[in-house]
Coordinates of C-alpha atoms in Angstrom, one line a residue:
Chain A
M11 CA 0.6 -2.9 14.1
D12 CA 4.4 -5.2 13.5
I13 CA 5.4 -4.7 9.8
S14 CA 8.4 -6.1 11.9
H15 CA 12.3 -6.5 9.9
A16 CA 10.3 -5.0 7.0
S17 CA 10.4 -1.9 7.7
S18 CA 14.0 -1.1 9.5
L19 CA 14.8 -1.3 5.3
S20 CA 15.3 1.1 3.1
K21 CA 14.1 0.8 -0.8
A22 CA 18.0 -0.1 -2.1
D23 CA 18.5 -2.1 0.2
A24 CA 15.2 -3.9 0.3
L25 CA 16.0 -4.1 -4.3
A26 CA 19.5 -5.0 -3.8
L27 CA 18.4 -8.1 -1.3
R28 CA 15.9 -8.7 -4.1
Y29 CA 18.3 -8.3 -6.9
G30 CA 21.6 -7.8 -6.7
E31 CA 23.6 -4.9 -7.0
D32 CA 24.3 -5.5 -10.6
S33 CA 20.2 -5.5 -11.5
I34 CA 18.1 -2.8 -9.2
P35 CA 15.0 -2.3 -11.2
A36 CA 14.5 1.9 -12.2
A37 CA 12.0 1.1 -8.7
G38 CA 9.5 4.6 -9.4
P39 CA 7.0 5.5 -5.8
W40 CA 7.8 3.2 -2.5
S41 CA 5.8 2.5 0.8
D42 CA 5.5 0.9 3.2
A43 CA 3.5 -2.1 2.5
I44 CA 5.9 -2.8 -1.0
A45 CA 8.9 -2.8 1.4
L46 CA 6.9 -5.3 3.1
M47 CA 6.2 -7.6 0.4
L48 CA 9.7 -7.6 -1.1
S49 CA 11.1 -8.6 2.6
H50 CA 8.8 -11.4 2.1
R51 CA 10.5 -15.2 2.7
S52 CA 9.7 -18.1 2.2
I53 CA 10.2 -20.4 6.0
R54 CA 10.2 -23.6 6.1
G55 CA 10.7 -24.3 10.1
Y56 CA 8.4 -23.5 12.5
R57 CA 8.9 -22.4 16.4
P58 CA 5.5 -25.3 18.1
D59 CA 3.7 -21.1 19.9
A60 CA 0.4 -20.9 19.8
L61 CA -1.0 -17.3 16.9
P62 CA -2.7 -14.6 19.0
E63 CA -6.4 -15.2 18.6
G64 CA -8.5 -14.5 16.0
T65 CA -5.2 -14.4 13.8
L66 CA -6.5 -16.5 11.8
E67 CA -10.3 -14.7 11.1
T68 CA -7.5 -11.5 10.3
L69 CA -6.1 -13.4 7.7
I70 CA -8.7 -14.4 5.6
S71 CA -10.4 -11.2 6.5
A72 CA -7.8 -10.3 4.6
A73 CA -7.7 -12.8 2.2
Q74 CA -12.2 -12.6 1.1
S75 CA -11.3 -8.4 0.2
A76 CA -9.2 -9.9 -3.2
A77 CA -10.7 -10.2 -6.1
T78 CA -12.2 -12.7 -7.4
S79 CA -14.0 -13.3 -10.6
S80 CA -17.5 -11.7 -10.9
N81 CA -18.0 -12.3 -6.9
L82 CA -18.2 -16.0 -7.3
Q83 CA -16.0 -16.3 -4.8
T84 CA -15.3 -19.8 -6.0
W85 CA -12.9 -20.6 -3.0
S86 CA -13.0 -22.0 0.5
V87 CA -10.1 -23.1 3.4
V88 CA -9.8 -25.1 5.5
A89 CA -7.7 -24.3 8.5
V90 CA -5.8 -27.0 10.3
T91 CA -4.0 -27.0 13.7
D92 CA -5.0 -30.7 15.3
P93 CA -1.6 -31.9 15.5
G94 CA -2.3 -35.8 14.4
K95 CA -4.6 -34.1 11.2
K96 CA -0.9 -32.5 10.7
A97 CA 0.2 -35.1 10.3
Q98 CA -1.9 -37.4 8.1
I99 CA -1.4 -34.0 5.7
A100 CA 2.0 -33.7 6.1
K101 CA 2.4 -37.6 5.1
L102 CA 0.5 -37.2 1.5
S103 CA 2.4 -34.0 1.6
A104 CA 6.1 -35.5 0.3
G105 CA 6.4 -35.5 4.9
Q106 CA 7.8 -31.8 5.0
K107 CA 8.1 -31.6 8.2
Q108 CA 7.0 -27.7 8.7
I109 CA 2.9 -28.6 7.9
E110 CA 3.9 -30.8 11.5
Q111 CA 5.4 -27.8 13.1
C112 CA 3.5 -24.9 12.2
P113 CA 0.1 -24.2 14.7
L114 CA -1.7 -23.2 11.2
F115 CA -2.1 -25.6 8.4
L116 CA -5.1 -23.1 5.6
A117 CA -5.7 -25.9 3.3
W118 CA -6.4 -23.1 0.2
I119 CA -9.1 -25.1 -2.1
A120 CA -11.1 -24.7 -5.2
D121 CA -14.3 -24.5 -4.3
V122 CA -17.3 -24.5 -6.7
S123 CA -19.8 -27.0 -4.8
R124 CA -21.0 -24.6 -3.0
N125 CA -22.4 -22.2 -5.9
E126 CA -23.7 -26.0 -7.0
R127 CA -24.9 -26.8 -4.3
M128 CA -27.1 -23.1 -4.4
S129 CA -28.6 -24.1 -7.9
V130 CA -29.5 -26.8 -6.4
E131 CA -31.9 -25.2 -3.6
E132 CA -33.0 -22.8 -6.6
G133 CA -33.5 -26.0 -9.0
V134 CA -30.9 -24.5 -11.3
T135 CA -28.3 -26.0 -13.6
L136 CA -25.0 -23.7 -13.6
E137 CA -23.5 -25.5 -17.3
V138 CA -19.9 -23.7 -17.1
L139 CA -19.8 -26.2 -13.5
P140 CA -17.9 -28.9 -16.3
F141 CA -15.1 -26.7 -17.9
L142 CA -12.2 -26.0 -17.2
E143 CA -12.1 -22.7 -17.2
T144 CA -14.9 -23.1 -13.8
Y145 CA -12.3 -24.7 -12.4
L146 CA -9.2 -22.2 -13.6
V147 CA -10.5 -19.5 -12.2
A148 CA -11.4 -21.0 -8.7
A149 CA -7.5 -21.6 -8.5
I150 CA -6.3 -18.4 -9.8
D151 CA -9.3 -16.8 -7.3
A152 CA -7.7 -19.2 -4.5
A153 CA -4.2 -17.2 -5.1
L154 CA -5.4 -13.9 -5.1
A155 CA -6.8 -14.8 -1.9
A156 CA -3.8 -16.9 -0.3
Q157 CA -1.8 -14.2 -1.1
N158 CA -3.2 -11.8 0.5
A159 CA -3.3 -13.2 4.0
V160 CA 0.5 -14.3 3.4
T161 CA 0.9 -10.4 3.2
A162 CA -1.6 -9.9 6.4
A163 CA 0.9 -12.7 8.4
E164 CA 4.3 -11.0 7.0
S165 CA 2.4 -7.4 8.4
L166 CA 1.8 -9.3 12.0
G167 CA 5.3 -10.7 12.2
L168 CA 4.4 -14.5 10.7
S169 CA 6.0 -16.4 8.1
T170 CA 4.3 -18.7 5.4
V171 CA 5.1 -21.4 3.3
Y172 CA 3.2 -22.6 0.3
I173 CA 2.8 -26.1 0.6
G174 CA 2.3 -27.3 -3.4
A175 CA 3.5 -31.3 -2.5
M176 CA -0.4 -31.1 -1.2
R177 CA -1.5 -31.7 -4.8
N178 CA 0.6 -35.0 -4.4
N179 CA -2.9 -37.3 -3.3
S180 CA -5.2 -34.4 -3.8
T181 CA -7.9 -36.9 -3.4
Q182 CA -6.5 -38.5 -0.2
I183 CA -6.2 -35.3 1.2
A184 CA -9.5 -34.1 -0.2
E185 CA -10.9 -37.9 1.6
L186 CA -9.1 -36.7 5.0
L187 CA -10.1 -32.9 4.6
G188 CA -14.1 -34.2 4.1
L189 CA -13.9 -31.7 1.1
P190 CA -17.6 -32.9 -0.8
Q191 CA -17.1 -32.9 -5.2
G192 CA -15.9 -29.8 -7.2
A193 CA -13.8 -28.8 -4.2
M194 CA -9.8 -29.3 -4.4
G195 CA -7.2 -29.1 -2.4
V196 CA -5.2 -27.0 -4.0
F197 CA -2.2 -26.0 -2.2
G198 CA -2.0 -25.9 1.9
M199 CA 0.0 -22.7 3.6
C200 CA 1.7 -23.2 6.8
V201 CA 1.8 -19.7 9.0
G202 CA 3.8 -19.2 12.8
Y203 CA 7.0 -18.2 14.0
A204 CA 10.0 -18.6 11.6
A205 CA 12.6 -21.0 13.6
P206 CA 15.7 -18.9 14.8
D207 CA 17.6 -21.9 13.2
T208 CA 16.9 -21.1 9.7
A209 CA 17.4 -19.6 6.5
N210 CA 15.4 -16.8 5.9
E211 CA 17.8 -14.6 3.3
V212 CA 14.9 -13.0 0.7
K213 CA 15.9 -15.2 -2.6
P214 CA 17.3 -13.1 -5.7
R215 CA 14.7 -13.2 -8.4
L216 CA 15.5 -13.4 -12.4
P217 CA 16.1 -9.4 -12.9
Q218 CA 13.9 -7.8 -14.3
D219 CA 14.7 -7.4 -17.7
A220 CA 13.7 -11.0 -17.6
I221 CA 10.9 -11.9 -17.0
L222 CA 9.2 -8.0 -18.1
Y223 CA 8.6 -6.8 -21.1
R224 CA 6.5 -4.2 -23.2
E225 CA 4.1 -3.9 -25.5
T226 CA 5.2 -6.9 -26.9
Y227 CA 6.8 -10.4 -25.3
G228 CA 10.5 -10.9 -26.0
N229 CA 14.1 -9.9 -24.9
P230 CA 17.2 -10.7 -27.2
N231 CA 19.5 -10.7 -24.0
E232 CA 17.7 -13.2 -22.0
S233 CA 21.2 -16.1 -22.3
A234 CA 22.9 -13.7 -20.6
L235 CA 20.7 -12.5 -17.9
R236 CA 19.8 -16.1 -17.1
K237 CA 23.7 -16.3 -17.3
A238 CA 24.5 -13.7 -14.5
Y239 CA 21.4 -14.7 -13.0
D240 CA 23.2 -18.8 -12.2
A241 CA 25.7 -16.9 -10.5
K242 CA 24.0 -15.2 -7.7
M243 CA 22.5 -18.7 -7.7
A244 CA 25.4 -20.2 -6.9
A245 CA 26.8 -17.5 -4.8
F246 CA 23.1 -17.5 -2.9
S247 CA 22.9 -21.4 -2.4
K248 CA 26.0 -21.5 -0.6
R249 CA 25.4 -19.0 1.6
N250 CA 22.6 -20.8 2.6
D251 CA 23.9 -24.8 2.6
M252 CA 21.9 -25.7 -0.4
T253 CA 21.9 -28.3 -2.5
Q254 CA 21.4 -26.7 -6.0
D255 CA 24.1 -24.2 -7.0
T256 CA 23.2 -22.3 -9.7
W257 CA 18.8 -21.5 -10.8
T258 CA 19.5 -23.6 -14.1
S259 CA 20.2 -27.0 -12.3
R260 CA 17.5 -26.1 -10.4
V261 CA 14.9 -26.4 -13.0
I262 CA 16.7 -29.3 -14.3
G263 CA 16.1 -30.7 -11.1
R264 CA 12.6 -30.5 -11.0
M265 CA 11.6 -30.7 -14.6
S266 CA 13.1 -32.4 -16.6
K267 CA 11.7 -35.9 -14.6
V268 CA 8.4 -36.7 -14.5
A269 CA 9.4 -38.2 -11.2
A270 CA 10.2 -35.6 -9.4
L271 CA 6.3 -34.5 -10.2
G272 CA 5.9 -37.0 -6.4
G273 CA 2.4 -37.8 -8.2
R274 CA 1.2 -34.7 -9.0
D275 CA 1.6 -36.4 -12.7
K276 CA -2.2 -38.0 -12.2
L277 CA -4.0 -34.2 -11.9
V278 CA -5.8 -34.3 -14.2
S279 CA -7.4 -38.2 -13.1
A280 CA -7.2 -37.0 -9.7
L281 CA -9.2 -33.9 -10.5
H282 CA -12.4 -35.9 -13.0
A283 CA -12.1 -38.3 -9.7
M284 CA -12.9 -34.9 -7.6
G285 CA -16.2 -34.2 -9.5
F286 CA -14.0 -31.5 -12.4
P287 CA -14.4 -32.8 -15.4
L288 CA -12.1 -29.8 -16.9
K289 CA -14.1 -30.1 -20.7
Chain B
M12 CA 4.5 7.1 1.7
D13 CA 0.9 7.2 0.3
I14 CA -1.7 4.6 1.4
S15 CA -4.4 6.9 1.1
H16 CA -8.1 5.7 2.4
A17 CA -6.6 2.6 3.4
S18 CA -4.9 4.7 7.3
S19 CA -7.9 6.2 7.3
L20 CA -10.6 2.9 8.3
S21 CA -10.7 1.8 11.7
K22 CA -10.4 -2.4 12.2
A23 CA -14.3 -1.9 13.2
D24 CA -15.1 -0.3 10.5
A25 CA -12.5 -2.2 7.9
L26 CA -14.8 -5.1 8.6
A27 CA -18.1 -3.8 9.1
L28 CA -17.8 -2.9 5.4
R29 CA -16.6 -5.9 3.7
Y30 CA -18.6 -8.1 6.0
G31 CA -21.2 -6.0 6.9
E32 CA -22.7 -4.5 10.9
D33 CA -23.9 -8.3 11.6
S34 CA -21.1 -10.7 10.4
I35 CA -18.7 -9.6 11.8
P36 CA -15.7 -11.6 12.4
A37 CA -13.6 -11.8 16.1
A38 CA -10.1 -10.4 13.8
G39 CA -7.2 -10.1 17.1
P40 CA -4.2 -8.5 15.4
W41 CA -4.6 -6.0 12.7
S42 CA -1.8 -3.6 10.7
D43 CA -2.0 -0.9 8.4
A44 CA -1.4 -3.4 5.5
I45 CA -4.2 -5.8 6.4
A46 CA -6.4 -2.3 6.6
L47 CA -5.6 -1.4 3.3
M48 CA -6.5 -4.6 1.9
L49 CA -9.6 -4.9 3.6
S50 CA -10.0 -1.5 1.3
H51 CA -10.1 -3.0 -1.8
R52 CA -12.1 -2.1 -4.4
S53 CA -11.8 -2.8 -8.3
I54 CA -12.4 0.0 -10.4
R55 CA -13.8 0.1 -13.8
G56 CA -13.8 3.5 -14.6
Y57 CA -9.6 5.6 -15.0
R58 CA -8.9 9.2 -15.5
P59 CA -5.9 9.2 -18.8
D60 CA -3.1 10.5 -16.3
A61 CA 0.5 8.9 -16.8
L62 CA 1.4 7.6 -14.0
P63 CA 4.7 8.0 -11.8
E64 CA 7.8 7.9 -13.5
G65 CA 9.5 4.0 -11.9
T66 CA 5.2 2.8 -10.8
L67 CA 5.8 -0.1 -13.0
E68 CA 9.2 -0.9 -12.0
T69 CA 8.0 -1.0 -8.2
L70 CA 4.3 -2.6 -8.4
I71 CA 7.3 -5.6 -10.6
S72 CA 9.7 -5.9 -8.1
A73 CA 6.6 -6.9 -5.2
A74 CA 4.9 -9.2 -7.9
Q75 CA 8.7 -11.1 -8.1
S76 CA 9.1 -11.2 -4.4
A77 CA 5.7 -13.1 -4.1
A78 CA 6.1 -17.2 -3.3
T79 CA 6.5 -18.9 -6.7
S80 CA 7.3 -23.2 -6.9
S81 CA 10.4 -23.6 -6.5
N82 CA 11.9 -21.0 -8.0
L83 CA 10.6 -21.6 -11.4
Q84 CA 8.9 -17.9 -11.9
T85 CA 7.1 -19.5 -14.8
W86 CA 5.4 -16.3 -15.4
S87 CA 5.4 -12.9 -17.3
V88 CA 4.2 -9.7 -17.2
V89 CA 3.5 -8.1 -21.0
A90 CA 3.2 -4.2 -20.3
V91 CA 1.0 -2.0 -23.0
T92 CA 0.5 1.3 -23.2
D93 CA 0.2 2.5 -26.3
P94 CA -3.6 3.2 -26.7
G95 CA -3.9 1.2 -30.2
K96 CA -2.6 -2.3 -28.7
K97 CA -4.9 -1.7 -25.5
A98 CA -7.8 -0.5 -28.7
Q99 CA -7.0 -3.9 -30.2
I100 CA -6.9 -5.7 -26.6
A101 CA -10.0 -4.1 -25.2
K102 CA -12.1 -6.1 -28.7
L103 CA -10.9 -9.0 -28.0
S104 CA -11.6 -9.1 -24.3
A105 CA -15.4 -8.3 -24.7
G106 CA -15.0 -4.3 -25.2
Q107 CA -14.3 -3.9 -21.7
K108 CA -13.3 0.2 -21.7
Q109 CA -11.3 0.7 -18.8
I110 CA -8.7 -1.5 -20.7
E111 CA -8.1 1.6 -22.7
Q112 CA -8.9 3.9 -20.3
C113 CA -6.0 2.4 -18.1
P114 CA -2.8 4.4 -18.5
L115 CA -1.2 0.5 -18.1
F116 CA -2.3 -2.2 -18.6
L117 CA -1.0 -5.9 -17.9
A118 CA -1.5 -8.8 -19.6
W119 CA -0.1 -11.1 -16.9
I120 CA 1.9 -14.9 -18.7
A121 CA 1.4 -18.1 -17.7
D122 CA 5.3 -18.9 -18.7
V123 CA 7.2 -22.2 -19.2
S124 CA 8.1 -21.3 -22.2
R125 CA 11.4 -19.3 -20.6
N126 CA 12.2 -22.5 -18.6
E127 CA 12.2 -24.1 -22.1
R128 CA 14.9 -22.0 -23.5
M129 CA 17.0 -22.2 -21.0
S130 CA 16.7 -26.6 -21.5
V131 CA 16.7 -25.8 -24.8
E132 CA 20.3 -24.5 -25.1
E133 CA 21.9 -27.1 -22.3
G134 CA 20.3 -29.7 -24.5
V135 CA 18.5 -31.3 -21.8
T136 CA 14.5 -32.1 -22.0
L137 CA 11.9 -31.1 -19.4
E138 CA 9.4 -33.5 -19.4
V139 CA 7.1 -32.1 -17.0
L140 CA 6.6 -29.4 -19.3
P141 CA 3.3 -31.5 -21.6
F142 CA 1.4 -31.7 -17.9
L143 CA -1.7 -30.0 -16.8
E144 CA 0.7 -29.6 -13.1
T145 CA 2.9 -27.5 -14.9
Y146 CA 0.4 -25.5 -15.9
L147 CA -1.7 -25.1 -12.8
V148 CA 1.4 -23.9 -11.8
A149 CA 2.3 -21.8 -14.1
A150 CA -0.9 -20.0 -13.6
I151 CA -1.3 -19.7 -9.5
D152 CA 2.6 -18.3 -9.6
A153 CA 1.0 -15.7 -11.9
A154 CA -1.8 -15.5 -9.3
L155 CA 1.0 -14.6 -6.8
A156 CA 2.8 -11.6 -8.5
A157 CA -0.6 -9.9 -9.2
Q158 CA -1.7 -9.8 -6.2
N159 CA 1.2 -8.4 -4.3
A160 CA 1.1 -5.9 -7.7
V161 CA -2.4 -4.8 -6.5
T162 CA -1.6 -4.5 -2.7
A163 CA 1.4 -2.3 -4.0
A164 CA -0.4 -0.7 -6.3
E165 CA -3.5 0.6 -3.7
S166 CA -0.9 1.5 -1.0
L167 CA 0.4 4.1 -3.5
G168 CA -2.8 5.2 -4.9
L169 CA -4.0 3.4 -7.8
S170 CA -6.5 1.4 -8.2
T171 CA -6.9 -2.2 -11.1
V172 CA -9.1 -4.4 -12.2
Y173 CA -8.3 -7.9 -13.3
I174 CA -9.6 -8.6 -16.8
G175 CA -10.2 -12.3 -16.7
A176 CA -12.3 -11.8 -20.2
M177 CA -8.6 -11.2 -22.0
R178 CA -9.6 -15.5 -22.3
N179 CA -11.9 -14.4 -24.4
N180 CA -10.1 -15.0 -27.0
S181 CA -7.2 -16.4 -25.6
T182 CA -4.5 -17.6 -29.0
Q183 CA -5.6 -13.9 -30.6
I184 CA -4.2 -12.6 -27.7
A185 CA -1.4 -14.4 -28.1
E186 CA -0.3 -13.6 -31.2
L187 CA -1.3 -9.7 -30.7
L188 CA 1.8 -10.1 -27.7
G189 CA 3.8 -12.3 -30.0
L190 CA 3.9 -15.0 -27.3
P191 CA 6.1 -18.0 -28.2
Q192 CA 4.7 -21.3 -27.4
G193 CA 4.0 -22.4 -23.9
A194 CA 3.5 -19.0 -22.8
M195 CA -0.4 -17.7 -22.4
G196 CA -2.0 -14.6 -21.0
V197 CA -3.6 -16.2 -17.8
F198 CA -6.0 -12.4 -17.3
G199 CA -5.2 -9.2 -17.5
M200 CA -4.8 -6.2 -15.2
C201 CA -5.8 -2.4 -15.7
V202 CA -3.7 0.3 -13.4
G203 CA -4.2 3.3 -12.9
Y204 CA -6.1 6.6 -10.9
A205 CA -10.1 5.7 -10.6
A206 CA -12.0 8.2 -12.1
P207 CA -14.0 10.3 -10.2
D208 CA -17.0 9.4 -11.3
T209 CA -16.4 5.8 -10.9
A210 CA -18.5 3.3 -7.7
N211 CA -16.0 2.7 -5.1
E212 CA -18.2 1.3 -2.2
V213 CA -16.4 -2.2 -1.5
K214 CA -18.4 -4.6 -1.9
P215 CA -19.4 -7.3 1.0
R216 CA -18.1 -11.2 0.9
L217 CA -19.7 -13.7 1.8
P218 CA -20.2 -14.3 6.5
Q219 CA -16.4 -15.9 6.7
D220 CA -19.0 -18.6 8.0
A221 CA -19.9 -19.8 5.2
I222 CA -15.8 -19.8 3.3
L223 CA -13.8 -20.7 6.1
Y224 CA -14.3 -24.2 7.9
R225 CA -12.0 -25.6 10.9
E226 CA -10.5 -29.0 10.8
T227 CA -12.7 -30.5 8.7
Y228 CA -15.4 -28.8 5.4
G229 CA -18.9 -28.1 5.6
N230 CA -21.2 -25.6 7.8
P231 CA -24.9 -26.6 8.0
N232 CA -26.2 -22.7 8.2
E233 CA -24.7 -22.6 5.3
S234 CA -28.6 -21.8 3.3
A235 CA -28.9 -19.7 5.3
L236 CA -26.2 -17.3 5.7
R237 CA -25.8 -17.0 1.9
K238 CA -30.4 -16.0 2.5
A239 CA -28.8 -12.9 4.6
Y240 CA -26.0 -11.9 2.3
D241 CA -28.2 -12.9 -0.5
A242 CA -30.4 -9.6 1.3
K243 CA -26.6 -7.6 1.7
M244 CA -25.5 -7.6 -1.9
A245 CA -29.4 -6.8 -3.2
A246 CA -28.6 -3.6 -1.1
F247 CA -25.2 -2.6 -2.2
S248 CA -26.6 -3.4 -6.0
K249 CA -29.3 -0.7 -5.7
R250 CA -26.7 1.3 -3.2
N251 CA -24.5 1.4 -6.7
D252 CA -27.0 1.0 -9.6
M253 CA -25.6 -2.5 -10.4
T254 CA -28.5 -4.2 -12.2
Q255 CA -28.4 -7.8 -10.7
D256 CA -29.5 -7.7 -7.2
T257 CA -28.4 -11.1 -4.9
W258 CA -25.2 -13.4 -4.5
T259 CA -27.3 -16.3 -6.2
S260 CA -29.1 -14.0 -9.3
R261 CA -25.5 -12.8 -10.2
V262 CA -23.9 -16.5 -9.3
I263 CA -26.8 -18.2 -11.5
G264 CA -26.2 -15.0 -14.1
R265 CA -22.5 -15.6 -14.1
M266 CA -22.5 -20.0 -14.8
S267 CA -25.8 -21.2 -15.5
K268 CA -25.6 -20.5 -19.4
V269 CA -22.4 -21.6 -21.8
A270 CA -23.0 -17.9 -23.0
A271 CA -22.0 -16.2 -20.4
L272 CA -18.2 -17.5 -20.7
G273 CA -18.0 -15.1 -23.7
G274 CA -16.0 -18.2 -25.7
R275 CA -13.0 -19.3 -22.8
D276 CA -15.2 -22.5 -22.9
K277 CA -13.5 -23.2 -25.8
L278 CA -10.0 -22.8 -23.4
V279 CA -9.1 -26.1 -23.7
S280 CA -8.2 -26.6 -27.0
A281 CA -6.7 -22.9 -27.4
L282 CA -4.7 -23.9 -24.6
H283 CA -2.9 -27.0 -27.0
A284 CA -2.9 -24.6 -29.6
M285 CA -0.4 -22.9 -27.4
G286 CA 1.5 -25.3 -26.0
F287 CA -0.2 -26.4 -23.3
P288 CA -0.9 -30.4 -24.0
L289 CA -2.5 -30.8 -20.3
K290 CA -1.9 -34.4 -19.7

């Protein structure tokens, strides 16, 4: 077992890195697994080194161990290692270079097609297939599985990053991966060893008071909490040579213009074309 | 640190429990965190015992450490411990008794309203808010966060179960929790100590060959793989006194009739009412 950097972090250090010294939550019980998760960073630069044999199977065994709604298992994963195919995926996903760099790219698929193939063999109609609910379950279950794969990878000293831009051109990704109707690449994931020059400081999050509520939603101090977090993110950005400085400016940059969706504003029609009527 | 039962499982045993002796994947590197995830069971019966102080904050620190698309953090959580409120949530969620039993119920919220409140204060319009893509990001990010909370809880010897039925009456749940427009309870989660008489055998999953593909989607042996898994699930159901016997019959039971959605067939109109136009 190698939990690398994680095991070296105390609870106090892990919480200070994630929230800043002035916003440490009153956390109680602790474990090595929790320390590992607290140390998470998304890594956007990879060494070309191959993964140890059986790593993919290990990660998927963790992924399949996550809960899945009613055991329906409406997700799949396509593991891509072929450099040509990774380059094509990168091209369709905002040109993100880490997709080409990483030795293993996982395309996580919201997939109701397997269940549908079963129903065809059994001569039964699955009435729930066309509903938004069914797509949502598939996407959520893919996410639960993928997050277990992230924790598993990091427990082995590997790094990961989610690729939401794999939805920029969903129908072309589906064609490239040979997906049937009722299957859609919901996000990608790079897996590999972080390049030595990659920024990897733990990113601060909003204080718990801004996202965790008791019994009823809301916190009257939200605006002040955001402004304190903005200052923290400005300092973080400066230390890590990022262009956006505060959380507020980051969110505005990503959410104020439809163009920032990179094509994902057409997700509804793309899903219709892939066999999800979203009824 | 307490990883309880998990640490006692060898790699071979963990994989055999999850896949059956005849379908053990060729997994490679291994870690305690991976063993912990492999040992996951969803638990549907809880002791009333309260959690150690600070457990909630610990779980949420793990949850917030999960990746979040562009650091938008479009999710929240409402922690419910009030017995009356838990009873109301249970009533709206198919009467699932574990919601009343567990000492801590977490309502995971897909939440773009915080970002919207920020934009109003800043005098900016967030054009991406009405899009399905934005809702999907919020739901996925809530799922990534929640799955970290599950792993954290299990590392502390606690048990969990996701409550998808919290979507059966989404608008009433929103009202009960005081959610603003742009916030929606995407699923619930019970956290607590498993009752001693609760079935807790690790549930077998589809073999990896049925869900993991290399370079391109598909496996010509899918039908045979499913039938072998059906036999495994029939034996599992028998050992655990469940009524549905095979995976095939379980899927048909859950997916063949719209009535099985328990009201979630109206999710589109419910989301419209909660401020998600799903454009």
